[in-house]
Amino acid sequence: PALAANANAEARNTHSDLKKKDCKALYAIQAVVDTTNFDRIYDAETAKEAWDILVKYRDGGEKVKAVKLQSLRRQYELLQME
């Protein structure tokens, strides 16, 4: 979250530490993804935002998950029939 204008020294230090950790996490995510995924997350401001983008493209939304599950169930049923 944003730092309040009248924050004390402890709050500023905590905010600075959290921002450093977020930048390190974002760097780690960007360092390990391939170029296709990097193009999707290069403009992400936070590690959480980058992670959510990757999850969305990797797993898909709820509808995509439902369709995948339905497909797997159908394959299982066909396997039982054989």
Short mmCIF file of N, CA and C in Angstrom, two decimals:
data_model
loop_
_atom_site.label_atom_id
_atom_site.label_comp_id
_atom_site.label_asym_id
_atom_site.label_seq_id
_atom_site.Cartn_x
_atom_site.Cartn_y
_atom_site.Cartn_z
N PRO A 1 0.83 -1.21 0.00
CA PRO A 1 0.00 0.00 0.00
C PRO A 1 0.86 1.26 0.00
N ALA A 2 0.26 2.35 -0.40
CA ALA A 2 0.97 3.62 -0.46
C ALA A 2 1.30 4.10 0.94
N LEU A 3 2.39 4.81 1.04
CA LEU A 3 2.84 5.35 2.32
C LEU A 3 2.11 6.65 2.61
N ALA A 4 1.63 6.80 3.83
CA ALA A 4 0.92 8.02 4.22
C ALA A 4 1.90 9.19 4.28
N ALA A 5 1.40 10.38 4.05
CA ALA A 5 2.24 11.57 4.02
C ALA A 5 2.84 11.88 5.39
N ASN A 6 2.13 11.55 6.46
CA ASN A 6 2.61 11.87 7.80
C ASN A 6 3.15 10.62 8.51
N ALA A 7 3.79 9.72 7.76
CA ALA A 7 4.30 8.48 8.33
C ALA A 7 5.56 8.74 9.15
N ASN A 8 5.72 7.94 10.20
CA ASN A 8 6.92 8.09 11.02
C ASN A 8 8.07 7.30 10.40
N ALA A 9 9.22 7.36 11.02
CA ALA A 9 10.43 6.74 10.48
C ALA A 9 10.29 5.22 10.39
N GLU A 10 9.66 4.62 11.39
CA GLU A 10 9.48 3.17 11.37
C GLU A 10 8.60 2.73 10.20
N ALA A 11 7.53 3.47 9.96
CA ALA A 11 6.64 3.14 8.84
C ALA A 11 7.35 3.32 7.50
N ARG A 12 8.19 4.36 7.39
CA ARG A 12 8.95 4.57 6.16
C ARG A 12 9.94 3.44 5.93
N ASN A 13 10.61 3.00 7.00
CA ASN A 13 11.56 1.90 6.87
C ASN A 13 10.86 0.59 6.48
N THR A 14 9.73 0.33 7.10
CA THR A 14 8.96 -0.87 6.77
C THR A 14 8.50 -0.83 5.32
N HIS A 15 8.01 0.32 4.90
CA HIS A 15 7.55 0.48 3.52
C HIS A 15 8.71 0.29 2.55
N SER A 16 9.86 0.82 2.88
CA SER A 16 11.05 0.67 2.03
C SER A 16 11.47 -0.79 1.93
N ASP A 17 11.45 -1.50 3.05
CA ASP A 17 11.82 -2.92 3.05
C ASP A 17 10.84 -3.74 2.21
N LEU A 18 9.55 -3.46 2.35
CA LEU A 18 8.55 -4.18 1.57
C LEU A 18 8.70 -3.91 0.07
N LYS A 19 9.02 -2.68 -0.25
CA LYS A 19 9.21 -2.32 -1.66
C LYS A 19 10.44 -3.03 -2.23
N LYS A 20 11.51 -3.13 -1.45
CA LYS A 20 12.71 -3.84 -1.89
C LYS A 20 12.41 -5.32 -2.12
N LYS A 21 11.67 -5.93 -1.20
CA LYS A 21 11.32 -7.34 -1.33
C LYS A 21 10.45 -7.57 -2.56
N ASP A 22 9.53 -6.65 -2.82
CA ASP A 22 8.67 -6.77 -3.98
C ASP A 22 9.49 -6.66 -5.27
N CYS A 23 10.42 -5.73 -5.29
CA CYS A 23 11.27 -5.58 -6.47
C CYS A 23 12.14 -6.82 -6.70
N LYS A 24 12.65 -7.40 -5.63
CA LYS A 24 13.44 -8.63 -5.76
C LYS A 24 12.59 -9.78 -6.28
N ALA A 25 11.38 -9.89 -5.77
CA ALA A 25 10.48 -10.95 -6.22
C ALA A 25 10.10 -10.77 -7.69
N LEU A 26 9.83 -9.54 -8.09
CA LEU A 26 9.49 -9.26 -9.48
C LEU A 26 10.67 -9.58 -10.38
N TYR A 27 11.87 -9.24 -9.95
CA TYR A 27 13.07 -9.56 -10.72
C TYR A 27 13.24 -11.07 -10.86
N ALA A 28 13.02 -11.80 -9.78
CA ALA A 28 13.16 -13.26 -9.82
C ALA A 28 12.15 -13.87 -10.79
N ILE A 29 10.94 -13.38 -10.78
CA ILE A 29 9.91 -13.89 -11.71
C ILE A 29 10.31 -13.58 -13.14
N GLN A 30 10.75 -12.35 -13.38
CA GLN A 30 11.13 -11.96 -14.74
C GLN A 30 12.36 -12.71 -15.22
N ALA A 31 13.23 -13.10 -14.31
CA ALA A 31 14.47 -13.77 -14.70
C ALA A 31 14.24 -15.21 -15.14
N VAL A 32 13.20 -15.85 -14.65
CA VAL A 32 13.02 -17.27 -14.94
C VAL A 32 11.99 -17.57 -16.03
N VAL A 33 11.22 -16.60 -16.47
CA VAL A 33 10.21 -16.87 -17.49
C VAL A 33 10.83 -16.79 -18.88
N ASP A 34 10.21 -17.48 -19.83
CA ASP A 34 10.68 -17.42 -21.20
C ASP A 34 10.23 -16.11 -21.86
N THR A 35 10.64 -15.89 -23.09
CA THR A 35 10.38 -14.60 -23.74
C THR A 35 8.89 -14.36 -23.99
N THR A 36 8.15 -15.42 -24.25
CA THR A 36 6.71 -15.25 -24.48
C THR A 36 6.02 -14.74 -23.22
N ASN A 37 6.32 -15.35 -22.11
CA ASN A 37 5.71 -14.92 -20.85
C ASN A 37 6.28 -13.59 -20.38
N PHE A 38 7.54 -13.34 -20.67
CA PHE A 38 8.13 -12.06 -20.27
C PHE A 38 7.41 -10.91 -20.97
N ASP A 39 7.05 -11.12 -22.24
CA ASP A 39 6.33 -10.07 -22.97
C ASP A 39 4.99 -9.76 -22.31
N ARG A 40 4.41 -10.74 -21.64
CA ARG A 40 3.13 -10.52 -20.96
C ARG A 40 3.29 -9.75 -19.66
N ILE A 41 4.42 -9.95 -18.97
CA ILE A 41 4.56 -9.37 -17.62
C ILE A 41 5.55 -8.22 -17.53
N TYR A 42 6.16 -7.81 -18.64
CA TYR A 42 7.21 -6.81 -18.54
C TYR A 42 6.74 -5.47 -18.01
N ASP A 43 5.47 -5.16 -18.16
CA ASP A 43 4.98 -3.87 -17.66
C ASP A 43 4.28 -3.98 -16.31
N ALA A 44 4.38 -5.13 -15.66
CA ALA A 44 3.77 -5.30 -14.34
C ALA A 44 4.53 -4.47 -13.31
N GLU A 45 3.80 -3.83 -12.43
CA GLU A 45 4.39 -2.95 -11.43
C GLU A 45 4.82 -3.70 -10.17
N THR A 46 4.10 -4.79 -9.84
CA THR A 46 4.40 -5.53 -8.62
C THR A 46 4.56 -7.01 -8.95
N ALA A 47 5.17 -7.73 -8.03
CA ALA A 47 5.35 -9.16 -8.20
C ALA A 47 3.99 -9.87 -8.19
N LYS A 48 3.07 -9.41 -7.38
CA LYS A 48 1.73 -10.01 -7.31
C LYS A 48 1.02 -9.86 -8.65
N GLU A 49 1.14 -8.71 -9.25
CA GLU A 49 0.50 -8.46 -10.55
C GLU A 49 1.09 -9.38 -11.62
N ALA A 50 2.42 -9.51 -11.64
CA ALA A 50 3.08 -10.40 -12.60
C ALA A 50 2.66 -11.85 -12.36
N TRP A 51 2.60 -12.25 -11.11
CA TRP A 51 2.21 -13.62 -10.77
C TRP A 51 0.78 -13.91 -11.22
N ASP A 52 -0.12 -12.97 -10.98
CA ASP A 52 -1.51 -13.15 -11.38
C ASP A 52 -1.65 -13.27 -12.90
N ILE A 53 -0.87 -12.51 -13.65
CA ILE A 53 -0.88 -12.59 -15.11
C ILE A 53 -0.42 -13.97 -15.55
N LEU A 54 0.65 -14.46 -14.95
CA LEU A 54 1.16 -15.78 -15.31
C LEU A 54 0.16 -16.88 -14.97
N VAL A 55 -0.48 -16.78 -13.83
CA VAL A 55 -1.47 -17.78 -13.43
C VAL A 55 -2.64 -17.77 -14.41
N LYS A 56 -3.06 -16.58 -14.80
CA LYS A 56 -4.19 -16.46 -15.72
C LYS A 56 -3.87 -17.12 -17.06
N TYR A 57 -2.68 -16.87 -17.59
CA TYR A 57 -2.32 -17.46 -18.87
C TYR A 57 -1.98 -18.94 -18.76
N ARG A 58 -1.47 -19.36 -17.64
CA ARG A 58 -1.09 -20.77 -17.47
C ARG A 58 -2.31 -21.64 -17.21
N ASP A 59 -3.10 -21.29 -16.24
CA ASP A 59 -4.24 -22.11 -15.85
C ASP A 59 -5.53 -21.69 -16.53
N GLY A 60 -5.62 -20.44 -16.90
CA GLY A 60 -6.85 -19.94 -17.48
C GLY A 60 -7.84 -19.54 -16.40
N GLY A 61 -8.95 -19.05 -16.84
CA GLY A 61 -10.00 -18.65 -15.91
C GLY A 61 -10.80 -19.85 -15.44
N GLU A 62 -11.83 -19.58 -14.71
CA GLU A 62 -12.67 -20.65 -14.17
C GLU A 62 -13.37 -21.43 -15.28
N LYS A 63 -13.78 -20.73 -16.34
CA LYS A 63 -14.45 -21.42 -17.45
C LYS A 63 -13.50 -22.39 -18.15
N VAL A 64 -12.25 -21.97 -18.33
CA VAL A 64 -11.27 -22.84 -18.98
C VAL A 64 -11.02 -24.07 -18.11
N LYS A 65 -10.93 -23.88 -16.81
CA LYS A 65 -10.74 -25.01 -15.91
C LYS A 65 -11.92 -25.97 -15.98
N ALA A 66 -13.12 -25.44 -16.07
CA ALA A 66 -14.31 -26.29 -16.15
C ALA A 66 -14.32 -27.09 -17.44
N VAL A 67 -13.93 -26.47 -18.53
CA VAL A 67 -13.89 -27.17 -19.81
C VAL A 67 -12.83 -28.26 -19.79
N LYS A 68 -11.66 -27.96 -19.22
CA LYS A 68 -10.60 -28.97 -19.12
C LYS A 68 -11.06 -30.15 -18.27
N LEU A 69 -11.73 -29.86 -17.18
CA LEU A 69 -12.23 -30.92 -16.31
C LEU A 69 -13.27 -31.77 -17.02
N GLN A 70 -14.16 -31.14 -17.76
CA GLN A 70 -15.18 -31.86 -18.51
C GLN A 70 -14.51 -32.75 -19.57
N SER A 71 -13.49 -32.25 -20.22
CA SER A 71 -12.77 -33.03 -21.22
C SER A 71 -12.09 -34.24 -20.59
N LEU A 72 -11.48 -34.04 -19.44
CA LEU A 72 -10.82 -35.16 -18.76
C LEU A 72 -11.83 -36.21 -18.29
N ARG A 73 -12.98 -35.76 -17.83
CA ARG A 73 -14.03 -36.71 -17.43
C ARG A 73 -14.49 -37.54 -18.62
N ARG A 74 -14.66 -36.90 -19.75
CA ARG A 74 -15.09 -37.60 -20.96
C ARG A 74 -14.04 -38.62 -21.37
N GLN A 75 -12.77 -38.25 -21.32
CA GLN A 75 -11.70 -39.19 -21.66
C GLN A 75 -11.71 -40.38 -20.70
N TYR A 76 -11.96 -40.12 -19.45
CA TYR A 76 -12.03 -41.19 -18.45
C TYR A 76 -13.21 -42.14 -18.75
N GLU A 77 -14.34 -41.57 -19.09
CA GLU A 77 -15.50 -42.39 -19.41
C GLU A 77 -15.24 -43.25 -20.63
N LEU A 78 -14.60 -42.68 -21.63
CA LEU A 78 -14.27 -43.45 -22.83
C LEU A 78 -13.27 -44.57 -22.51
N LEU A 79 -12.36 -44.31 -21.61
CA LEU A 79 -11.41 -45.31 -21.20
C LEU A 79 -12.10 -46.47 -20.50
N GLN A 80 -13.10 -46.16 -19.67
CA GLN A 80 -13.84 -47.20 -18.95
C GLN A 80 -14.63 -48.07 -19.93
N MET A 81 -15.16 -47.46 -21.00
CA MET A 81 -15.94 -48.21 -21.96
C MET A 81 -15.07 -49.21 -22.74
N GLU A 82 -13.83 -48.82 -22.99
CA GLU A 82 -12.93 -49.72 -23.72
C GLU A 82 -12.60 -50.91 -22.86
#
